[in-house]
Short mmCIF file of C-alpha atoms and ligand atoms in Angstrom, two decimals:
data_model
loop_
_atom_site.label_atom_id
_atom_site.label_comp_id
_atom_site.label_asym_id
_atom_site.label_seq_id
_atom_site.Cartn_x
_atom_site.Cartn_y
_atom_site.Cartn_z
CA UNK M 1 -0.18 -0.08 0.00
CA UNK M 2 2.37 2.30 1.07
CA UNK M 3 4.44 1.63 -2.82
CA UNK M 4 1.32 2.23 -4.69
CA UNK M 5 0.70 5.57 -2.22
CA UNK M 6 4.31 6.90 -3.89
CA UNK M 7 3.73 5.65 -6.80
CA UNK M 8 0.75 7.51 -7.43
CA UNK M 9 2.85 10.12 -6.17
CA UNK M 10 5.89 10.13 -8.76
CA UNK M 11 2.43 9.80 -11.93
CA UNK M 12 1.24 12.31 -11.00
CA UNK M 13 4.65 14.71 -10.28
CA UNK M 14 5.35 13.13 -13.68
CA UNK M 15 3.25 14.56 -15.33
CA UNK M 16 1.68 11.09 -16.76
CA UNK M 17 -1.36 9.15 -16.38
CA UNK M 18 -3.16 10.22 -13.65
CA UNK M 19 -3.64 7.32 -10.03
CA UNK M 20 -6.31 8.45 -7.57
CA UNK M 21 -4.07 8.06 -4.58
CA UNK M 22 -5.43 7.36 -0.62
CA UNK M 23 -7.03 10.41 0.73
CA UNK M 24 -5.17 9.32 4.18
CA UNK M 25 -2.64 8.23 4.00
CA UNK M 26 -2.37 5.55 7.23
CA UNK M 27 1.08 4.82 9.06
CA UNK M 28 2.19 0.84 8.32
CA UNK M 29 1.01 -1.08 11.55
CA UNK M 30 3.13 -1.59 14.20
CA UNK M 31 3.57 -5.57 12.69
CA UNK M 32 3.55 -4.33 8.98
CA UNK M 33 7.51 -5.75 7.57
CA UNK M 34 9.08 -3.39 5.30
CA UNK M 35 12.33 -3.86 3.48
CA UNK M 36 14.42 -1.21 2.69
CA UNK M 37 17.75 -1.31 0.71
CA UNK M 38 21.04 0.27 1.37
CA UNK M 39 22.99 0.46 -1.28
CA UNK M 40 26.61 1.72 0.18
CA UNK M 41 29.53 2.87 -2.10
CA UNK M 42 31.59 0.66 0.17
CA UNK M 43 33.65 0.52 3.25
CA UNK M 44 37.03 0.56 2.58
CA UNK M 45 36.71 4.79 5.17
CA UNK M 46 36.19 5.06 7.62
CA UNK M 47 33.88 7.49 7.57
CA UNK M 48 31.08 4.72 5.71
CA UNK M 49 31.66 2.31 8.53
CA UNK M 50 30.97 5.03 10.96
CA UNK M 51 27.75 5.59 8.61
CA UNK M 52 26.46 2.05 8.16
CA UNK M 53 26.84 1.94 12.05
CA UNK M 54 25.26 5.19 13.25
CA UNK M 55 22.01 4.36 10.43
CA UNK M 56 22.15 0.24 11.68
CA UNK M 57 22.06 1.68 15.20
CA UNK M 58 19.64 4.53 13.91
CA UNK M 59 16.83 1.46 12.71
CA UNK M 60 16.43 -1.53 15.01
CA UNK M 61 15.57 1.24 18.14
CA UNK M 62 13.06 3.08 16.70
CA UNK M 63 12.25 1.02 13.32
CA UNK M 64 11.15 -3.00 14.65
CA UNK M 65 9.40 -2.79 11.39
CA UNK M 66 11.68 -2.39 9.01
CA UNK M 67 13.96 -4.57 7.59
CA UNK M 68 17.61 -2.39 6.10
CA UNK M 69 18.75 -5.13 4.00
CA UNK M 70 22.52 -3.48 2.98
CA UNK M 71 24.69 -4.22 0.25
CA UNK M 72 28.10 -2.85 0.69
CA UNK M 73 29.67 -2.15 -3.76
CA UNK M 74 32.97 -2.21 -2.38
CA UNK M 75 34.08 0.38 -3.99
CA UNK M 76 33.27 0.37 -7.89
CA UNK M 77 30.71 1.72 -10.06
CA UNK M 78 28.97 -1.26 -11.69
CA UNK M 79 28.65 -2.90 -8.17
CA UNK M 80 26.23 -0.32 -7.49
CA UNK M 81 24.85 -0.51 -10.24
CA UNK M 82 24.12 -4.73 -9.30
CA UNK M 83 22.68 -4.53 -6.14
CA UNK M 84 20.33 -1.58 -6.69
CA UNK M 85 18.66 -3.62 -9.59
CA UNK M 86 18.27 -6.21 -7.22
CA UNK M 87 16.79 -4.17 -4.64
CA UNK M 88 14.28 -3.47 -7.70
CA UNK M 89 13.73 -6.71 -8.27
CA UNK M 90 13.47 -7.92 -5.17
CA UNK M 91 10.80 -5.32 -5.11
CA UNK M 92 11.89 -3.31 -1.90
CA UNK M 93 9.68 -0.38 -0.48
CA UNK M 94 12.58 1.86 -0.85
CA UNK M 95 16.66 2.26 -1.62
CA UNK M 96 18.86 4.08 0.15
CA UNK M 97 22.03 4.58 -1.13
CA UNK M 98 25.51 6.35 -0.99
CA UNK M 99 26.63 6.51 -4.63
CA UNK M 100 30.64 6.28 -6.01
CA UNK M 101 29.83 8.50 -8.73
CA UNK M 102 27.78 10.00 -10.37
CA UNK M 103 27.15 9.59 -14.16
CA UNK M 104 27.95 5.65 -13.31
CA UNK M 105 24.35 5.36 -10.83
CA UNK M 106 22.63 8.27 -12.74
CA UNK M 107 20.53 5.53 -14.56
CA UNK M 108 19.84 2.49 -12.14
CA UNK M 109 18.59 5.97 -10.00
CA UNK M 110 16.44 7.22 -12.64
CA UNK M 111 15.24 3.16 -13.51
CA UNK M 112 14.49 1.77 -9.92
CA UNK M 113 12.86 6.15 -9.02
CA UNK M 114 10.49 4.53 -12.15
CA UNK M 115 9.90 1.29 -10.95
CA UNK M 116 7.65 3.43 -8.28
CA UNK M 117 9.91 2.68 -5.41
CA UNK M 118 11.13 5.98 -3.71
CA UNK M 119 14.52 6.48 -3.74
CA UNK M 120 16.92 8.20 -0.82
CA UNK M 121 20.28 9.23 -2.35
CA UNK M 122 22.31 10.02 0.71
CA UNK M 123 25.82 12.25 -0.14
CA UNK M 124 26.80 12.16 -3.42
CA UNK M 125 24.54 12.81 -5.68
CA UNK M 126 23.43 11.86 -9.69
CA UNK M 127 22.33 13.04 -12.20
CA UNK M 128 19.40 12.66 -13.13
CA UNK M 129 16.97 14.92 -10.36
CA UNK M 130 13.11 13.24 -9.52
CA UNK M 131 14.18 11.01 -7.40
CA UNK M 132 12.58 11.22 -3.86
CA UNK M 133 14.84 13.82 -2.28
CA UNK M 134 18.74 14.01 -1.33
CA UNK M 135 20.52 13.96 2.47
CA UNK M 136 24.35 15.52 3.10
CA UNK M 137 25.56 18.36 3.44
CA UNK M 138 26.05 20.70 1.23
CA UNK M 139 30.14 20.03 -0.19
CA UNK M 140 30.89 23.51 -2.50
CA UNK M 141 29.66 25.21 1.18
CA UNK M 142 32.44 23.80 2.86
CA UNK M 143 34.93 23.97 0.22
CA UNK M 144 35.13 27.96 0.47
CA UNK M 145 34.67 27.30 4.46
CA UNK M 146 38.42 24.95 4.11
CA UNK M 147 39.78 28.12 1.71
CA UNK M 148 38.92 31.00 4.18
CA UNK M 149 40.36 29.18 7.05
CA UNK M 150 42.96 28.82 4.66
CA UNK M 151 43.48 31.92 4.31
CA UNK M 152 43.48 33.52 7.42
CA UNK M 153 46.00 30.66 8.09
CA UNK M 154 48.52 31.63 5.31
CA UNK M 155 48.28 36.01 6.47
CA UNK M 156 44.20 36.33 5.67
CA UNK M 157 41.96 38.36 3.29
CA UNK M 158 44.01 40.18 0.42
CA UNK M 159 48.08 39.13 2.20
CA UNK M 160 47.89 35.81 2.18
CA UNK M 161 50.69 34.16 0.60
CA UNK M 162 51.56 30.55 0.20
CA UNK M 163 52.57 26.87 -1.81
CA UNK M 164 49.22 25.30 -1.13
CA UNK M 165 49.25 21.70 -2.54
CA UNK M 166 45.69 20.56 -3.02
CA UNK M 167 44.76 16.76 -2.81
CA UNK M 168 41.62 15.87 -4.66
CA UNK M 169 38.88 13.28 -3.01
CA UNK M 170 37.14 11.33 -6.59
CA UNK M 171 36.38 13.85 -8.79
CA UNK M 172 33.39 11.72 -10.58
CA UNK M 173 32.03 12.23 -6.73
CA UNK M 174 29.80 15.36 -6.64
CA UNK M 175 30.95 16.27 -3.30
CA UNK M 176 35.13 15.92 -4.80
CA UNK M 177 33.80 18.54 -7.92
CA UNK M 178 32.35 20.56 -4.89
CA UNK M 179 35.47 20.65 -2.82
CA UNK M 180 37.16 21.84 -4.51
CA UNK M 181 35.14 24.35 -6.44
CA UNK M 182 33.71 26.25 -2.88
CA UNK M 183 37.73 26.16 -2.39
CA UNK M 184 39.32 27.55 -5.78
CA UNK M 185 36.02 30.06 -5.51
CA UNK M 186 37.53 31.32 -2.85
CA UNK M 187 41.86 30.98 -2.69
CA UNK M 188 41.84 31.69 -6.65
CA UNK M 189 41.54 36.09 -5.23
CA UNK M 190 44.26 35.56 -3.32
CA UNK M 191 46.90 37.38 -5.28
CA UNK M 192 49.58 35.81 -2.40
CA UNK M 193 48.48 32.18 -2.59
CA UNK M 194 49.59 29.27 -5.68
CA UNK M 195 47.82 26.20 -5.67
CA UNK M 196 49.42 22.33 -6.97
CA UNK M 197 48.76 19.59 -7.04
CA UNK M 198 45.13 18.23 -7.78
CA UNK M 199 44.87 15.17 -8.68
CA UNK M 200 42.52 12.32 -7.72
CA UNK M 201 43.25 10.73 -5.55
CA UNK M 202 39.70 8.42 -4.53
CA UNK M 203 39.51 9.41 -0.82
CA UNK M 204 42.38 7.14 -0.17
CA UNK M 205 45.01 7.43 2.45
CA UNK M 206 47.67 5.18 0.34
CA UNK M 207 47.27 7.15 -2.66
CA UNK M 208 47.05 10.46 -0.45
CA UNK M 209 50.54 9.04 0.71
CA UNK M 210 51.72 8.21 -2.11
CA UNK M 211 51.71 11.70 -4.04
CA UNK M 212 52.38 13.75 -0.98
CA UNK M 213 55.63 11.81 -1.17
CA UNK M 214 56.49 12.62 -4.84
CA UNK M 215 54.73 16.62 -4.57
CA UNK M 216 57.41 16.77 -1.46
CA UNK M 217 60.78 15.88 -4.04
CA UNK M 218 59.38 18.20 -6.54
CA UNK M 219 58.05 21.10 -4.48
CA UNK M 220 61.00 22.36 -2.07
CA UNK M 221 58.45 24.77 -0.45
CA UNK M 222 55.12 24.26 0.55
CA UNK M 223 53.23 25.66 3.06
CA UNK M 224 49.89 23.77 3.47
CA UNK M 225 48.25 20.37 2.37
CA UNK M 226 44.33 20.70 1.89
CA UNK M 227 42.83 17.10 1.06
CA UNK M 228 39.04 17.06 1.06
CA UNK M 229 38.70 14.13 3.34
CA UNK M 230 40.46 13.34 7.06
CA UNK M 231 42.29 10.12 5.74
CA UNK M 232 43.74 12.28 2.52
CA UNK M 233 45.64 14.82 4.58
CA UNK M 234 46.49 12.17 7.29
CA UNK M 235 48.52 10.36 4.69
CA UNK M 236 50.07 13.97 3.58
CA UNK M 237 50.76 14.26 6.78
CA UNK M 238 52.59 11.45 7.39
CA UNK M 239 54.38 11.55 4.12
CA UNK M 240 55.13 14.35 5.04
CA UNK M 241 56.76 13.83 7.82
CA UNK M 242 59.40 10.19 7.07
CA UNK M 243 60.35 13.30 4.52
CA UNK M 244 61.39 14.67 7.46
CA UNK M 245 58.80 18.01 6.90
CA UNK M 246 55.27 18.14 8.54
CA UNK M 247 55.81 21.26 10.52
CA UNK M 248 56.38 23.71 8.19
CA UNK M 249 53.25 21.83 6.50
CA UNK M 250 49.44 22.56 7.43
CA UNK M 251 47.35 19.78 7.25
CA UNK M 252 43.20 20.37 7.10
CA UNK M 253 41.01 17.80 6.12
CA UNK M 254 37.34 17.14 6.10
CA UNK M 255 35.15 14.39 8.17
CA UNK M 256 36.27 15.06 11.52
CA UNK M 257 35.09 12.14 13.06
CA UNK M 258 35.91 12.09 16.93
CA UNK M 259 38.02 9.30 16.30
CA UNK M 260 40.25 10.86 13.08
CA UNK M 261 40.34 14.72 12.54
CA UNK M 262 38.64 15.63 15.43
CA UNK M 263 41.72 13.58 17.80
CA UNK M 264 44.43 14.95 15.29
CA UNK M 265 44.03 18.32 15.24
CA UNK M 266 43.57 17.79 19.40
CA UNK M 267 47.57 16.10 18.73
CA UNK M 268 48.86 18.58 16.31
CA UNK M 269 48.45 15.90 13.42
CA UNK M 270 46.38 18.22 11.61
CA UNK M 271 45.71 21.83 11.99
CA UNK M 272 42.28 21.58 11.01
CA UNK M 273 39.31 19.64 10.13
CA UNK M 274 35.80 20.48 9.11
CA UNK M 275 32.76 18.61 10.07
CA UNK M 276 31.14 16.17 6.94
CA UNK M 277 27.89 14.14 9.75
CA UNK M 278 26.86 11.36 8.26
CA UNK M 279 23.19 11.31 6.55
CA UNK M 280 21.76 7.63 7.03
CA UNK M 281 19.63 8.57 10.38
CA UNK M 282 17.93 11.84 8.37
CA UNK M 283 18.02 9.34 5.14
CA UNK M 284 16.35 6.57 7.65
CA UNK M 285 13.69 8.77 8.37
CA UNK M 286 12.74 10.50 5.62
CA UNK M 287 12.18 7.81 3.84
CA UNK M 288 10.14 6.30 6.51
CA UNK M 289 8.08 9.48 5.99
CA UNK M 290 7.79 8.46 2.48
CA UNK M 291 5.96 5.12 3.50
CA UNK M 292 3.26 7.13 5.07
CA UNK M 293 2.40 9.43 2.56
CA UNK M 294 4.03 12.37 4.09
CA UNK M 295 5.48 15.97 1.89
CA UNK M 296 9.05 15.75 2.53
CA UNK M 297 11.92 18.43 2.18
CA UNK M 298 13.98 17.53 -1.55
CA UNK M 299 16.67 18.37 -0.01
CA UNK M 300 17.72 17.90 3.23
CA UNK M 301 21.04 19.94 3.53
CA UNK M 302 22.58 19.05 6.65
CA UNK M 303 24.84 21.18 9.51
CA UNK M 304 28.91 21.79 9.25
CA UNK M 305 31.99 22.46 11.76
CA UNK M 306 35.16 24.32 11.61
CA UNK M 307 37.28 22.51 14.74
CA UNK M 308 40.52 24.22 14.53
CA UNK M 309 43.74 23.29 17.62
CA UNK M 310 42.17 26.69 19.51
CA UNK M 311 38.53 25.45 19.54
CA UNK M 312 38.26 21.33 19.18
CA UNK M 313 38.22 21.15 23.09
CA UNK M 314 34.70 23.38 22.78
CA UNK M 315 32.89 21.07 20.56
CA UNK M 316 34.57 23.34 17.20
CA UNK M 317 32.46 26.00 15.56
CA UNK M 318 29.93 26.33 14.28
CA UNK M 319 29.57 27.64 9.89
CA UNK M 320 26.80 29.11 8.55
CA UNK M 321 25.09 27.16 5.15
CA UNK M 322 24.36 30.55 3.95
CA UNK M 323 27.75 31.99 3.36
C1 FRU R 401 34.05 7.79 2.47
C2 FRU R 401 34.47 9.48 2.34
C3 FRU R 401 34.41 10.59 3.62
C4 FRU R 401 33.85 12.01 2.04
C5 FRU R 401 32.50 11.01 1.16
C6 FRU R 401 32.36 12.06 0.24
O1 FRU R 401 34.31 7.22 1.75
O2 FRU R 401 35.40 9.39 1.58
O3 FRU R 401 35.49 10.75 3.86
O4 FRU R 401 33.76 12.99 3.50
O5 FRU R 401 33.30 9.85 1.46
O6 FRU R 401 31.68 11.60 0.00
#
């Protein structure tokens, strides 16, 4: 019945032949099992392990009538396409997906939506926008906030000076593109700053470590590393440490997991980290609202905070999302 409601809504919103939805949708009875498929792109990074852990705990605590089926795509687009197709074939009630990349997952998100399954897209977006809703951080705002932190650290607006080495996440994904673009909007205005690097390290610590080894050999001066996540920032830090150059370089990352980025800011290994909250709990809440026939916002933006040595013990500082 819930799927039928959603299909009615979808058909109406797509302007296809009219289907009359039920007048007063009732919440599902507590003993009705709803099956929600969750397609996670990888669990190779700590942020995703935490994402899954929180989502699973949230589902168990709050939705005893939900069976959450999680599939791990092992960091491969083709596997993730197959995982979503499996959910479509099984006729799950809703799909949550955190895509490996935008273009490769666009088709299957469209296919699921057109099959009448509400799809909630988490953290990384796709190019098709008629899915049910999106939940994630605003990566352009985060990129800009990182840019402002960096400009301050290197001398302040109009006076900043130095050589920055940028290490990118997956550039086929929207967070990689937006963290790069937001950052450049700010730092490219500073005539005294030079940005080197920009290689796609696919969010991986080991790749960032080896890219940084080469960067250190090629560049006698690097004042700051901006990496699109904390594992890569820390990989770069370890490479600099092995070369005896960590004290002359500042390291900025994103994620700020308590046991990772926040801890590294406390120990001084990272100079700053920006919070990127995991979106699983909010995503599941939205899927459940949709299945109860409630209207939901199309885009839910999660907040961010910046952590530096000066504010880490007070829980960091909020970044305004309109900035
Ligand atoms: C984990 C991760 C995080 C990053 C996010 C971006 O896979 O790389 O570190 O913030 O994905 O989508």
